[in-house]
Short mmCIF file of C-alpha atoms in Angstrom, two decimals:
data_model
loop_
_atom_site.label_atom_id
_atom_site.label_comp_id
_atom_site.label_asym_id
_atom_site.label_seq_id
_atom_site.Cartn_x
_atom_site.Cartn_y
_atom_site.Cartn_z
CA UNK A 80 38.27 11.67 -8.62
CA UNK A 81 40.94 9.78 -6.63
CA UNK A 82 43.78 8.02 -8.24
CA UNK A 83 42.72 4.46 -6.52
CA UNK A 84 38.71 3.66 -6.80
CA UNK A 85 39.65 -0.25 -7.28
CA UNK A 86 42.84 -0.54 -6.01
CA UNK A 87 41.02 1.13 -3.00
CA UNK A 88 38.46 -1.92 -2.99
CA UNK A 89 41.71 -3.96 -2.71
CA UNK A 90 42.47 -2.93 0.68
CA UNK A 91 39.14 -3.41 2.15
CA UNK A 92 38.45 -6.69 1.31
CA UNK A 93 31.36 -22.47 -5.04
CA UNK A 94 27.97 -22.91 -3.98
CA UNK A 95 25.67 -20.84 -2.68
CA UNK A 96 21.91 -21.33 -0.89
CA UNK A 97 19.48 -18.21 -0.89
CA UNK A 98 16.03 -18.69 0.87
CA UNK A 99 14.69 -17.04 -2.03
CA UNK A 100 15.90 -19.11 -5.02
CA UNK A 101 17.68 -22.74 -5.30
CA UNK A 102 20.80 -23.20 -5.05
CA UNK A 103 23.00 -21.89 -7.25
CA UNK A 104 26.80 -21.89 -8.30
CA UNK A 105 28.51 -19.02 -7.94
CA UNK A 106 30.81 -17.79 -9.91
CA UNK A 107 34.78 -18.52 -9.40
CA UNK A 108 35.35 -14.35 -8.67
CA UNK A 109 33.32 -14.81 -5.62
CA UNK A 110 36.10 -17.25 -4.31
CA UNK A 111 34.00 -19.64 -2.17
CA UNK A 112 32.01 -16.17 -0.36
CA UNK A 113 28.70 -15.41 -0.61
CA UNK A 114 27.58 -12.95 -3.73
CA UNK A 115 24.61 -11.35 -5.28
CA UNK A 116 22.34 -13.92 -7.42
CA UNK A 117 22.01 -13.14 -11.15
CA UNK A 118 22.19 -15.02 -14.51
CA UNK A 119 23.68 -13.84 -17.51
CA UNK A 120 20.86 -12.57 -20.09
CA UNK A 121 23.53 -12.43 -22.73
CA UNK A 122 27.24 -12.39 -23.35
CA UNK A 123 28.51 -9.84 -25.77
CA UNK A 124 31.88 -8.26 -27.32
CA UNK A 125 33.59 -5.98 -24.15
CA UNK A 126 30.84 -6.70 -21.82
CA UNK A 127 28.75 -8.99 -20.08
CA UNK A 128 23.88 -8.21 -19.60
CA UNK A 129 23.01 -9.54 -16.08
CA UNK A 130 19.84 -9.92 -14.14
CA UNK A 131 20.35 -9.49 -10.90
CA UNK A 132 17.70 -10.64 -7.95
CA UNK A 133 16.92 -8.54 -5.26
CA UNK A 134 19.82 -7.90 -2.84
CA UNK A 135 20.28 -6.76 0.44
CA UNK A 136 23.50 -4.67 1.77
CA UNK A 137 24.50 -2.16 4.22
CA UNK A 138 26.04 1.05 2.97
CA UNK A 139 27.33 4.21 3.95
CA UNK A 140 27.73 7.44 2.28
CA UNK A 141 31.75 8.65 2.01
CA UNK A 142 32.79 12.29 1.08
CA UNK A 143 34.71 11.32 -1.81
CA UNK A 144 36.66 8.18 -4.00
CA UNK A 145 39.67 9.04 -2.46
CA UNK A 146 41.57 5.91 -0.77
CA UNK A 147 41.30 7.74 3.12
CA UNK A 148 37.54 8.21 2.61
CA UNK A 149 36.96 4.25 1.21
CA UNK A 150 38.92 2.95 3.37
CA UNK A 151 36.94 4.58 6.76
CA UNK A 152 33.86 3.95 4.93
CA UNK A 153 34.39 0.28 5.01
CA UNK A 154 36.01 -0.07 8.24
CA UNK A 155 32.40 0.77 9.75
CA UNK A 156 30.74 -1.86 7.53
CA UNK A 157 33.49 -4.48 8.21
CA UNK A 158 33.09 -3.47 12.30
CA UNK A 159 29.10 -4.32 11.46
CA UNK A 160 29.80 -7.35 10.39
CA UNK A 161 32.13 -8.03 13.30
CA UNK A 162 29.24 -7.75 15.53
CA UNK A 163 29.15 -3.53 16.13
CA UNK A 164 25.52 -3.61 15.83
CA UNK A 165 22.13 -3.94 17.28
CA UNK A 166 22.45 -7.89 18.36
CA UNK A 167 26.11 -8.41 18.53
CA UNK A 168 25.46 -10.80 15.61
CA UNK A 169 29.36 -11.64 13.83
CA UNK A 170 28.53 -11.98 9.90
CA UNK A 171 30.30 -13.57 7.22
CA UNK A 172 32.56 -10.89 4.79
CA UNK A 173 30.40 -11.76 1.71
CA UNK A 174 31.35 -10.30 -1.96
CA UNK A 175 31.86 -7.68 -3.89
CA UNK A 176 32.91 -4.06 -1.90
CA UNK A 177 31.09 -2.17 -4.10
CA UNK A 178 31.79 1.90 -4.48
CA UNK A 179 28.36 4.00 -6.30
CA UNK A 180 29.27 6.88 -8.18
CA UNK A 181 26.61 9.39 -8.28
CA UNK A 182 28.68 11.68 -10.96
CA UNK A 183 28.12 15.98 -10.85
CA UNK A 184 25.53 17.06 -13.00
CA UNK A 185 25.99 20.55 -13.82
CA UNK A 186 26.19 22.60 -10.20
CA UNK A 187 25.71 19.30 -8.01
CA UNK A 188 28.41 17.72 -6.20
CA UNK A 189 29.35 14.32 -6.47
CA UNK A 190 28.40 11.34 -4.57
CA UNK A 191 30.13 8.24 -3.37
CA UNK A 192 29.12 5.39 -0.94
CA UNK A 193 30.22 2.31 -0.47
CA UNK A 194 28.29 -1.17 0.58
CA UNK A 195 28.89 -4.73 1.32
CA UNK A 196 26.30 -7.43 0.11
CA UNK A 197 24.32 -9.26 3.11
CA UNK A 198 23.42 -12.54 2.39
CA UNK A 199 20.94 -13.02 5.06
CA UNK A 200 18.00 -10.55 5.10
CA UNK A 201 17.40 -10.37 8.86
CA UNK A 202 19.95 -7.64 9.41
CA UNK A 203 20.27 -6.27 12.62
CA UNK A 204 20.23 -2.05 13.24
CA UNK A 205 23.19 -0.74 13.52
CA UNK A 206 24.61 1.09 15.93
CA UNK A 207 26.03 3.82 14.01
CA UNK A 208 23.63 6.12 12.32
CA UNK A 209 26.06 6.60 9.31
CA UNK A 210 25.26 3.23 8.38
CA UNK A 211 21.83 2.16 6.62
CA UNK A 212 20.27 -1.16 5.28
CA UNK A 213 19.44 -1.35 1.52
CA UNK A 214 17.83 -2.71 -1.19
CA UNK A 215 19.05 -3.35 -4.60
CA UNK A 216 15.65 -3.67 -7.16
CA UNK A 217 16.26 -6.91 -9.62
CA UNK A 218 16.96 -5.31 -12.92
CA UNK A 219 19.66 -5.27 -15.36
CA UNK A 220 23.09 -4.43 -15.05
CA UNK A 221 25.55 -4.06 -17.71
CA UNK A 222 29.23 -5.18 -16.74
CA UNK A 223 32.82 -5.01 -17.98
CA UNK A 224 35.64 -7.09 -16.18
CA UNK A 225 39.07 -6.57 -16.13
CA UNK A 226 41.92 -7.91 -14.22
CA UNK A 227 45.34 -7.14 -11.98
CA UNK A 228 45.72 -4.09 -9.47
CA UNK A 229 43.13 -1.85 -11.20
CA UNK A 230 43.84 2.00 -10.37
CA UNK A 231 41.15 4.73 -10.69
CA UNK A 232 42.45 5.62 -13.83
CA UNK A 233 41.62 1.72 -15.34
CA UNK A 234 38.47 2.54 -13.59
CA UNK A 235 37.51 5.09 -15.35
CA UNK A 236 38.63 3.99 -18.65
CA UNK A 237 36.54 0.59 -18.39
CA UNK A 238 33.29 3.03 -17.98
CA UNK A 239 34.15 4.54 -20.61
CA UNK A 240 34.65 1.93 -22.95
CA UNK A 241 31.90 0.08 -21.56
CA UNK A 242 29.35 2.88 -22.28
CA UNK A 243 30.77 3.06 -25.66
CA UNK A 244 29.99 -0.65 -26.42
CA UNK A 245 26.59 -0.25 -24.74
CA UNK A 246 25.65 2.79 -27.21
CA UNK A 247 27.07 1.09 -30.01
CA UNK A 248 25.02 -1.85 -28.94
CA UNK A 249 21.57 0.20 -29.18
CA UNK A 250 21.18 -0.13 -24.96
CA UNK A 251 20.02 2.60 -22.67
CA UNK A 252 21.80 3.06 -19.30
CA UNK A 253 21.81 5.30 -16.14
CA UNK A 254 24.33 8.16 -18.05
CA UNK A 255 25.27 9.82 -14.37
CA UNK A 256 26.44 6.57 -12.39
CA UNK A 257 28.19 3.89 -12.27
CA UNK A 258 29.75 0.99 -10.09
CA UNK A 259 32.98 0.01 -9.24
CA UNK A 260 32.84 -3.87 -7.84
CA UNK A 261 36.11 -5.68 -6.24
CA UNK A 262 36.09 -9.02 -5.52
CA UNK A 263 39.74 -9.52 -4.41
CA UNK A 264 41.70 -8.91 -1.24
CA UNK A 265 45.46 -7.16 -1.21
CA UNK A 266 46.85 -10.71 -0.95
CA UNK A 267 46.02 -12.40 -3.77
CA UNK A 268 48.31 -11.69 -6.28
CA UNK A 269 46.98 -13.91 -9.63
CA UNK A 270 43.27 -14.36 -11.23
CA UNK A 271 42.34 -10.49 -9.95
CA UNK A 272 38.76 -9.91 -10.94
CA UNK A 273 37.70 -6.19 -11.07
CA UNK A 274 34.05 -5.00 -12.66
CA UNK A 275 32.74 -1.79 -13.71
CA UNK A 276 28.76 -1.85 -13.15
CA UNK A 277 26.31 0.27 -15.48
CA UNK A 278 22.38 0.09 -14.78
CA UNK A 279 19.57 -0.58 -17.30
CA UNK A 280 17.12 2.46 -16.97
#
């Protein structure tokens, strides 16, 4: 894998009302920008149990975690949002960027894609057919934060450690993927909030 998975997520990038649930207050990582809704099921040493609601983002698939391939990968989501898509509709950047890891199992090649979160779930089509609308399920997510520039190597080394705590902790997770969540843009320089994501089965 690349050398810059987050730092990558870097480059490319309150209160909030959902239809679907009252309003809520989202937390100070989302920096005034729309997010996914979830509540914390329970706070624990190294890392954090959330249950996420339903979400709804556009992704598309990149060839690898390298920093060329994230970066074109978001460049068509961002141009979505600009209004490159079925109704010319502009939308709101929203947070996080998130990269999914799909890691090789055995003779099977890695996969990577990267998504932006879509607040509203009237999405329009979009133009490019290397772009798709999806749906997150509600479930549980186990996270680990961690701050600054984060390169691939702190990446990595947060998924380890948090799959460490969550076997120590008795909790089953997804073994072969993971998330990498950035919430920052290059500019800001202090209170850097980076996650690693790992799903409940």
């Amino acid at each position: 894998m690349a050398r810059t998975l987050l730092s990558a997520l870097c480059l490319l990038v309150g209160l909030v009302c959902f239809p679907s649930t009252e309003c809520w207050e989202a937390p100070w990582f989302c920096h005034g920008r729309e997010c996914p809704v979830y509540t914390v099921v329970q706070q624990y040493e190294g890392f954090e149990e959330r249950n996420y609601e339903m979400s709804h983002w556009i992704t598309t698939d990149v060839a690898s975690a390298i920093k060329s391939d994230l970066k074109d990968g978001f460049w068509k989501l961002y141009y979505f949002n600009q209004g490159q898509n079925s109704e010319n509709k502009e939308i709101a950047m929203t947070r996080p960027v998130l990269v999914s890891v799909k890691e090789a199992d055995g003779m099977g090649e890695q996969k990577v894609s990267i998504s932006v979160f879509q607040s509203d779930t009237d999405i329009p089509e979009p133009n490019d057919n290397t772009i798709r609308k999806t749906v997150i399920p509600g479930g549980t997510v186990y996270v680990r934060s961690f701050g600054g520039f984060a390169s691939d190597e702190d990446a990595l080394e947060n998924v380890q450690q948090l799959r460490e705590d969550l076997r120590a902790a008795g909790k089953e997770f997804v073994e072969n993927r993971f998330d990498a969540a950035g919430y920052d843009a290059p500019w800001d320089l202090i209170n850097r909030h980076n996650e690693v994501w790992v799903l409940a089965p």
